[in-house]
Amino acid sequence: MIWNPFQDPRAMIVPSILSADFSRLAEDCEDVLSAGGDFLHVDVMDGHLVPNISFSAPVFRWLHKVFPDLFLDVHLMIDEPVRYAPDMVRAGASNITFHVEAPEVASDLTSAVREIRKLGCHVGVTLKPGTSVDRLFPVLSEVDLVLVMSVEPGFGGQSFMPDQLEKVKILHPMMKEHQRIEIDGGIDMQTIGSSYASGVDWFVAGSSIFGAKDRHQTIVEMRQKIREWASFRQKRSHE
Ligand code: DX5
Ligand code: ZN
């Protein structure tokens, strides 16, 4: 039985495997999980929606075989998320997050959310830094997750864009009990606290965890930062 982080209201630290050592992917993932990472974030890029190509289902299908109980949070930075979602779910995706800018879905986000949900996974939507948060509103009530990009999607190791927290502050009071806000890009010891105070629940972190000298200590300190900033966080209406 896969442990489902949507059933747990606590803040989640989610290592992004884009920064892993791909020559020993399973070992490196095992290491960040035993260091305290809650589950894994998986970045699929097609070189069209974003200016980089990463990997796809054949790669994380192997991770799913090695870690069959692990929740896989899949972030699709591709033009055709609905077309490829079935393959992703077959490969072990627990959650599929797609971009509202993707040409295949941009004119009908509601149908895209429903098509993907039919596959039996959780569904998230996300947006690039330059896209207005209003684009999410038509489907907000239908999704489980909203992912706010705090860098231009495509590469790990970029600097955090603090202005993107304005989107988090707008979304935070709108979230229902089962829904979560995730942030992705430039999350480290300096940026995690203010992100938590703004309303983020799940923190994707690539280079700051995989690149850390002491991964366990880094994750412990990230959780400590979250606790330090907790008094600045507004409560949601259901809390
Ligand atoms: C960027 C990806 C991120 C990336 C984050 O397009 O979506 O998940 O791995 O990397 P860091 O944490 O290094 O900014
Ligand atoms: Zn991502």
Short mmCIF file of C-alpha atoms and ligand atoms in Angstrom, two decimals:
data_model
loop_
_atom_site.label_atom_id
_atom_site.label_comp_id
_atom_site.label_asym_id
_atom_site.label_seq_id
_atom_site.Cartn_x
_atom_site.Cartn_y
_atom_site.Cartn_z
CA MET A 1 0.00 0.00 0.00
CA ILE A 2 1.53 3.33 -1.07
CA TRP A 3 1.71 5.88 1.74
CA ASN A 4 -0.33 8.86 0.57
CA PRO A 5 0.99 12.28 1.65
CA PHE A 6 -2.39 13.89 0.89
CA GLN A 7 -3.66 12.16 4.02
CA ASP A 8 -1.11 13.92 6.18
CA PRO A 9 -1.42 17.69 6.75
CA ARG A 10 2.23 18.15 7.74
CA ALA A 11 4.80 20.00 5.63
CA MET A 12 6.60 17.65 3.22
CA ILE A 13 10.20 17.83 2.01
CA VAL A 14 10.29 16.37 -1.49
CA PRO A 15 13.68 15.71 -3.12
CA SER A 16 13.68 16.25 -6.91
CA ILE A 17 15.52 13.45 -8.67
CA LEU A 18 16.64 15.85 -11.43
CA SER A 19 19.67 16.51 -9.20
CA ALA A 20 20.37 12.82 -8.49
CA ASP A 21 23.38 10.86 -9.70
CA PHE A 22 21.79 8.96 -12.60
CA SER A 23 24.61 6.43 -12.75
CA ARG A 24 23.34 5.14 -9.38
CA LEU A 25 19.80 6.50 -9.32
CA ALA A 26 18.16 3.98 -6.99
CA GLU A 27 20.96 4.17 -4.41
CA ASP A 28 20.94 7.96 -4.48
CA CYS A 29 17.15 8.01 -4.04
CA GLU A 30 17.39 5.50 -1.18
CA ASP A 31 19.92 7.80 0.43
CA VAL A 32 17.77 10.98 0.29
CA LEU A 33 14.77 9.04 1.58
CA SER A 34 16.69 7.58 4.49
CA ALA A 35 18.05 11.09 5.12
CA GLY A 36 14.45 12.20 5.78
CA GLY A 37 12.94 13.09 2.38
CA ASP A 38 9.22 12.30 2.44
CA PHE A 39 8.75 11.10 -1.16
CA LEU A 40 10.20 11.89 -4.61
CA HIS A 41 9.53 14.59 -7.21
CA VAL A 42 10.02 13.47 -10.82
CA ASP A 43 10.58 16.07 -13.58
CA VAL A 44 9.61 15.05 -17.12
CA MET A 45 10.65 17.56 -19.83
CA ASP A 46 10.12 17.37 -23.58
CA GLY A 47 12.31 20.20 -24.93
CA HIS A 48 9.20 22.02 -26.20
CA LEU A 49 7.31 23.38 -23.22
CA VAL A 50 10.63 24.02 -21.50
CA PRO A 51 14.12 24.40 -23.01
CA ASN A 52 15.51 21.11 -21.74
CA ILE A 53 14.92 17.37 -22.14
CA SER A 54 15.11 15.12 -19.10
CA PHE A 55 13.72 11.59 -18.96
CA SER A 56 10.36 9.88 -18.97
CA ALA A 57 8.41 6.83 -17.81
CA PRO A 58 11.06 4.18 -18.63
CA VAL A 59 13.32 5.75 -16.01
CA PHE A 60 10.90 6.10 -13.11
CA ARG A 61 9.26 2.74 -13.88
CA TRP A 62 12.49 1.28 -12.47
CA LEU A 63 12.25 3.43 -9.38
CA HIS A 64 8.69 2.22 -8.88
CA LYS A 65 9.95 -1.37 -9.08
CA VAL A 66 12.64 -0.72 -6.48
CA PHE A 67 10.33 1.36 -4.21
CA PRO A 68 6.84 -0.02 -4.85
CA ASP A 69 5.36 1.74 -1.78
CA LEU A 70 6.78 5.13 -2.59
CA PHE A 71 4.58 8.06 -3.65
CA LEU A 72 5.92 9.44 -6.96
CA ASP A 73 5.05 13.09 -7.58
CA VAL A 74 5.38 13.55 -11.35
CA HIS A 75 5.75 17.06 -12.81
CA LEU A 76 5.06 17.03 -16.54
CA MET A 77 6.79 19.89 -18.36
CA ILE A 78 5.54 18.68 -21.74
CA ASP A 79 3.26 19.95 -24.51
CA GLU A 80 0.87 16.95 -24.38
CA PRO A 81 0.26 15.87 -20.77
CA VAL A 82 -3.06 14.12 -21.45
CA ARG A 83 -1.56 12.09 -24.28
CA TYR A 84 1.28 10.77 -22.12
CA ALA A 85 -0.39 10.57 -18.69
CA PRO A 86 -1.60 6.94 -19.07
CA ASP A 87 1.97 5.78 -19.67
CA MET A 88 3.13 7.78 -16.63
CA VAL A 89 0.51 6.22 -14.38
CA ARG A 90 1.31 2.72 -15.66
CA ALA A 91 4.94 3.43 -14.81
CA GLY A 92 4.02 4.30 -11.21
CA ALA A 93 3.11 8.00 -11.07
CA SER A 94 0.97 8.64 -7.96
CA ASN A 95 0.33 12.26 -8.82
CA ILE A 96 0.40 13.97 -12.22
CA THR A 97 0.94 17.72 -12.29
CA PHE A 98 0.68 19.45 -15.65
CA HIS A 99 1.29 23.00 -16.91
CA VAL A 100 -1.66 25.21 -17.81
CA GLU A 101 0.51 26.61 -20.64
CA ALA A 102 0.75 23.20 -22.38
CA PRO A 103 -0.79 23.66 -25.87
CA GLU A 104 -2.77 20.42 -25.66
CA VAL A 105 -4.73 21.56 -22.58
CA ALA A 106 -4.57 25.38 -22.55
CA SER A 107 -8.04 25.89 -24.05
CA ASP A 108 -9.82 23.32 -21.83
CA LEU A 109 -8.16 22.73 -18.49
CA THR A 110 -11.25 21.14 -16.98
CA SER A 111 -11.33 18.29 -19.51
CA ALA A 112 -7.61 17.72 -19.00
CA VAL A 113 -7.99 17.44 -15.22
CA ARG A 114 -10.90 15.01 -15.63
CA GLU A 115 -9.12 12.86 -18.22
CA ILE A 116 -6.08 12.51 -16.00
CA ARG A 117 -8.12 11.84 -12.88
CA LYS A 118 -9.87 8.95 -14.68
CA LEU A 119 -6.50 7.19 -14.65
CA GLY A 120 -6.79 6.80 -10.88
CA CYS A 121 -4.00 9.17 -9.84
CA HIS A 122 -3.99 12.48 -8.00
CA VAL A 123 -3.99 15.58 -10.21
CA GLY A 124 -2.11 18.85 -9.91
CA VAL A 125 -1.82 21.99 -12.00
CA THR A 126 1.10 24.34 -12.28
CA LEU A 127 2.16 27.52 -14.01
CA LYS A 128 5.33 29.28 -15.14
CA PRO A 129 6.48 32.38 -13.25
CA GLY A 130 5.13 34.71 -15.96
CA THR A 131 1.64 33.17 -15.98
CA SER A 132 -1.07 34.83 -13.91
CA VAL A 133 -2.45 32.85 -10.99
CA ASP A 134 -5.98 33.54 -12.33
CA ARG A 135 -5.36 30.88 -14.99
CA LEU A 136 -5.73 28.24 -12.27
CA PHE A 137 -9.05 29.43 -10.88
CA PRO A 138 -11.38 27.59 -13.32
CA VAL A 139 -9.99 24.21 -12.17
CA LEU A 140 -9.04 24.98 -8.60
CA SER A 141 -11.97 23.09 -7.10
CA GLU A 142 -11.13 19.96 -9.16
CA VAL A 143 -7.44 19.49 -8.40
CA ASP A 144 -5.59 18.02 -5.43
CA LEU A 145 -2.44 20.05 -5.81
CA VAL A 146 -1.31 23.44 -7.04
CA LEU A 147 2.39 23.72 -7.85
CA VAL A 148 3.86 27.22 -7.86
CA MET A 149 7.08 27.42 -9.90
CA SER A 150 9.61 29.65 -8.16
CA VAL A 151 12.10 29.43 -11.08
CA GLU A 152 11.64 29.21 -14.86
CA PRO A 153 11.02 25.48 -15.30
CA GLY A 154 13.70 23.50 -17.13
CA PHE A 155 16.76 23.34 -14.91
CA GLY A 156 17.79 22.65 -11.35
CA GLY A 157 20.08 24.91 -9.37
CA GLN A 158 18.49 28.28 -10.24
CA SER A 159 17.81 31.18 -7.89
CA PHE A 160 14.48 31.42 -6.09
CA MET A 161 12.05 34.10 -7.38
CA PRO A 162 10.53 35.63 -4.21
CA ASP A 163 7.77 37.44 -6.15
CA GLN A 164 6.17 34.04 -6.86
CA LEU A 165 5.17 33.85 -3.18
CA GLU A 166 2.44 36.39 -4.03
CA LYS A 167 0.69 33.56 -5.90
CA VAL A 168 1.03 31.32 -2.85
CA LYS A 169 -0.49 34.02 -0.63
CA ILE A 170 -3.48 34.33 -2.98
CA LEU A 171 -4.00 30.54 -3.20
CA HIS A 172 -3.43 29.72 0.47
CA PRO A 173 -6.84 30.84 1.83
CA MET A 174 -8.58 29.19 -1.13
CA MET A 175 -7.29 25.69 -0.39
CA LYS A 176 -9.70 23.05 0.92
CA GLU A 177 -8.74 20.51 3.55
CA HIS A 178 -7.62 17.82 1.07
CA GLN A 179 -5.70 20.23 -1.18
CA ARG A 180 -2.01 21.14 -1.03
CA ILE A 181 0.26 23.92 -2.33
CA GLU A 182 3.66 22.81 -3.55
CA ILE A 183 6.64 25.00 -4.51
CA ASP A 184 9.43 24.06 -6.90
CA GLY A 185 12.70 25.82 -7.62
CA GLY A 186 15.44 27.33 -5.48
CA ILE A 187 14.18 25.92 -2.19
CA ASP A 188 16.93 25.85 0.42
CA MET A 189 17.60 26.95 4.00
CA GLN A 190 17.17 30.62 3.05
CA THR A 191 13.88 30.31 1.15
CA ILE A 192 11.94 27.53 2.87
CA GLY A 193 10.81 29.54 5.90
CA SER A 194 9.16 32.44 4.06
CA SER A 195 7.59 29.94 1.67
CA TYR A 196 6.04 28.06 4.57
CA ALA A 197 4.79 31.31 6.13
CA SER A 198 3.17 32.23 2.78
CA GLY A 199 1.22 28.96 2.72
CA VAL A 200 3.31 26.27 1.01
CA ASP A 201 2.72 22.66 2.20
CA TRP A 202 5.13 20.64 0.03
CA PHE A 203 8.70 21.76 -0.70
CA VAL A 204 10.46 20.35 -3.76
CA ALA A 205 14.22 20.59 -3.36
CA GLY A 206 16.76 19.32 -5.88
CA SER A 207 20.25 20.74 -5.61
CA SER A 208 19.98 21.81 -1.96
CA ILE A 209 19.37 18.20 -0.86
CA PHE A 210 21.20 16.06 -3.43
CA GLY A 211 24.13 18.51 -3.38
CA ALA A 212 24.34 18.76 0.42
CA LYS A 213 27.41 17.47 2.25
CA ASP A 214 25.15 16.12 4.98
CA ARG A 215 21.71 15.41 3.54
CA HIS A 216 20.17 14.31 6.83
CA GLN A 217 21.34 17.44 8.63
CA THR A 218 20.07 19.61 5.76
CA ILE A 219 16.59 18.11 5.95
CA VAL A 220 16.55 18.36 9.77
CA GLU A 221 17.47 22.05 9.48
CA MET A 222 14.83 22.64 6.79
CA ARG A 223 12.17 21.23 9.14
CA GLN A 224 13.55 23.43 11.91
CA LYS A 225 13.18 26.51 9.66
CA ILE A 226 9.58 25.53 8.98
CA ARG A 227 8.90 25.37 12.73
CA GLU A 228 10.56 28.76 13.26
CA TRP A 229 8.31 30.40 10.65
CA ALA A 230 5.10 28.66 11.70
CA SER A 231 3.81 31.55 13.81
CA PHE A 232 3.83 33.81 10.70
CA ARG A 233 1.59 31.44 8.74
CA GLN A 234 -2.12 32.25 8.50
CA LYS A 235 -4.56 29.47 9.28
CA ARG A 236 -6.82 28.19 6.49
CA SER A 237 -10.55 28.30 7.06
CA HIS A 238 -10.78 24.51 7.69
CA GLU A 239 -7.91 24.51 10.20
C1 DX5 B 1 12.85 22.72 -12.50
C2 DX5 B 1 12.31 21.47 -11.86
C3 DX5 B 1 12.66 21.30 -10.42
C4 DX5 B 1 14.12 21.22 -10.12
C5 DX5 B 1 14.34 22.03 -8.88
O1 DX5 B 1 12.28 22.85 -13.76
O2 DX5 B 1 10.90 21.43 -11.95
O3 DX5 B 1 11.95 20.23 -9.81
O4 DX5 B 1 14.61 19.93 -9.92
O5 DX5 B 1 15.70 22.11 -8.63
P1 DX5 B 1 16.33 23.04 -7.51
O6 DX5 B 1 15.75 22.64 -6.20
O7 DX5 B 1 17.78 22.74 -7.65
O8 DX5 B 1 15.97 24.47 -7.86
ZN ZN B 2 9.61 19.98 -10.82
#
